[in-house]
Amino acid sequence: MTTPTLRTAPSTRSWITSVFVVFTLMGLVMATWLGRIPSVRDSLHASTFEMGMLVLGMAVGSIAGLTFAGHIVAKLGARRGVQVAAVCLAAGMVFAGLAVTLGWGFVAIWIALIAFGFGNGLCDVSMNVSGAAAEKAGGRTIMPLFHAAFSVGTLAGAGLGALTEALDVPVVWHFTVLVVVTSGAMLVAVTRFGDEHRFGEHTATDTSPVPTQVTRWQVWAQPSTILIGVIVLGMALAEGSANDWLPLAMIDGHGLGNAAGSAVLTVFLAAMTVGRVAGSPLIDRFGRVPVLRASAAVAVVGLGLLIFVPSVPVAIVGVVLWGLGASLGFPMGMSAAADDPRSAALRVSAVATIGYMAFLAGPPLIGFLGEHVGLLHALLVVFAFIIAAGLASGAARERGAAARPATPVGEERDGGAPRLQDDTTDAANTTDTADTAESAHSGHTARTAGGTSGGRDSR
């Protein structure tokens, strides 16, 4: 008979810390590009629609990265996924900086953003899968905090972008110095990643049948995967439209300058950070579904204030509400997709692919509408997607082992030995028969691995 070898607390803490580092650095790299969009537009003399098509290049690369990520992470692990992503991010950003500063034109920047987007998509899946596994190992709800770290990184990157815009720092120097440092730090951090595959392993002490591995196409055939994807799609558009268009919307729609427009993006990202830091206890207390619905309502109110009220101070209040409302949708969607450790990489990849359609179709759509009705009114399209996310929020309900409190690894229960697996089998009620069977298998597998999560949400 064998029993699973559990990580010691120091190595688990190191794993969690390294995931925090990767999330933060990824946010910093993303905002480095976003903060310099005004300079990119000026260098190209591009229209709003052309900027939308430019951002589309990054979305195309991201979809490709997400498509390969499910296979890379499932076969090689999240550590290798982040390593490959770091190289792609560095290459894409350096080439983009050269293209902007040296005037190589639209096509060169578009190609650079495809490479950058590929790294972004691959890193997104890799760090979320490792983050979900680290959360289980740590025994408490921390996924929103990982995404808060991402927001901290974007906040720092946007602030630096506003500063470099004000100082007229050449884009190539800004991009090159920052991305080389961050990519190098990422490569060091991932050496402390744990093995996320161990949570899906079947142990010899278990006498039940070994569950059949879920395939990529079976994951896509599950209605709950599609509905969680709708949640992520709507909230990704709420977040992504601000990242892509908020500085230009404030410049064109509210009369601000380039530096001030970039600074408003910093306000949005600060609100996102606050929402994610405060989100963990709210999710533990109320569950994913009520928090998702409340988030959608707050985002709609904030976006309405920005679009319909001409006052700049009121618009900034709307930006804050928009950021708070959009803050938790993506991490909760990733957590729901990763509830089953066996299929976490494939399901996160599928859900993220649906979500990234917001970045694929959103920029050109909003850019096209912005040419005809203005950027502020073009953002009305985001309303429908946020509402759809709120309506689909029931699919993110905690299932199986995620639906009840669990005891962290190594913690004694009822005065006995450390808890390695639960005493009961929980087949959760779901919206489709395939998910019911999958939830029973995943709940059993997760409890065998230690059932290590806090509160309602095991991620």
Short mmCIF file of C-alpha atoms in Angstrom, two decimals, residues 2 42 59 113 175 222 280 325 355 394:
data_model
loop_
_atom_site.label_atom_id
_atom_site.label_comp_id
_atom_site.label_asym_id
_atom_site.label_seq_id
_atom_site.Cartn_x
_atom_site.Cartn_y
_atom_site.Cartn_z
CA THR A 2 1.20 3.45 -0.78
CA ASP A 42 0.57 58.93 -32.39
CA ALA A 59 -5.72 38.66 -29.44
CA LEU A 113 1.96 41.62 -30.84
CA PHE A 175 9.84 48.06 -23.35
CA GLN A 222 -19.96 19.95 -21.39
CA SER A 280 -11.74 36.26 -1.08
CA GLY A 325 -17.39 45.12 -10.68
CA GLY A 355 -13.00 34.37 -22.66
CA GLY A 394 -25.07 29.77 -11.83
#
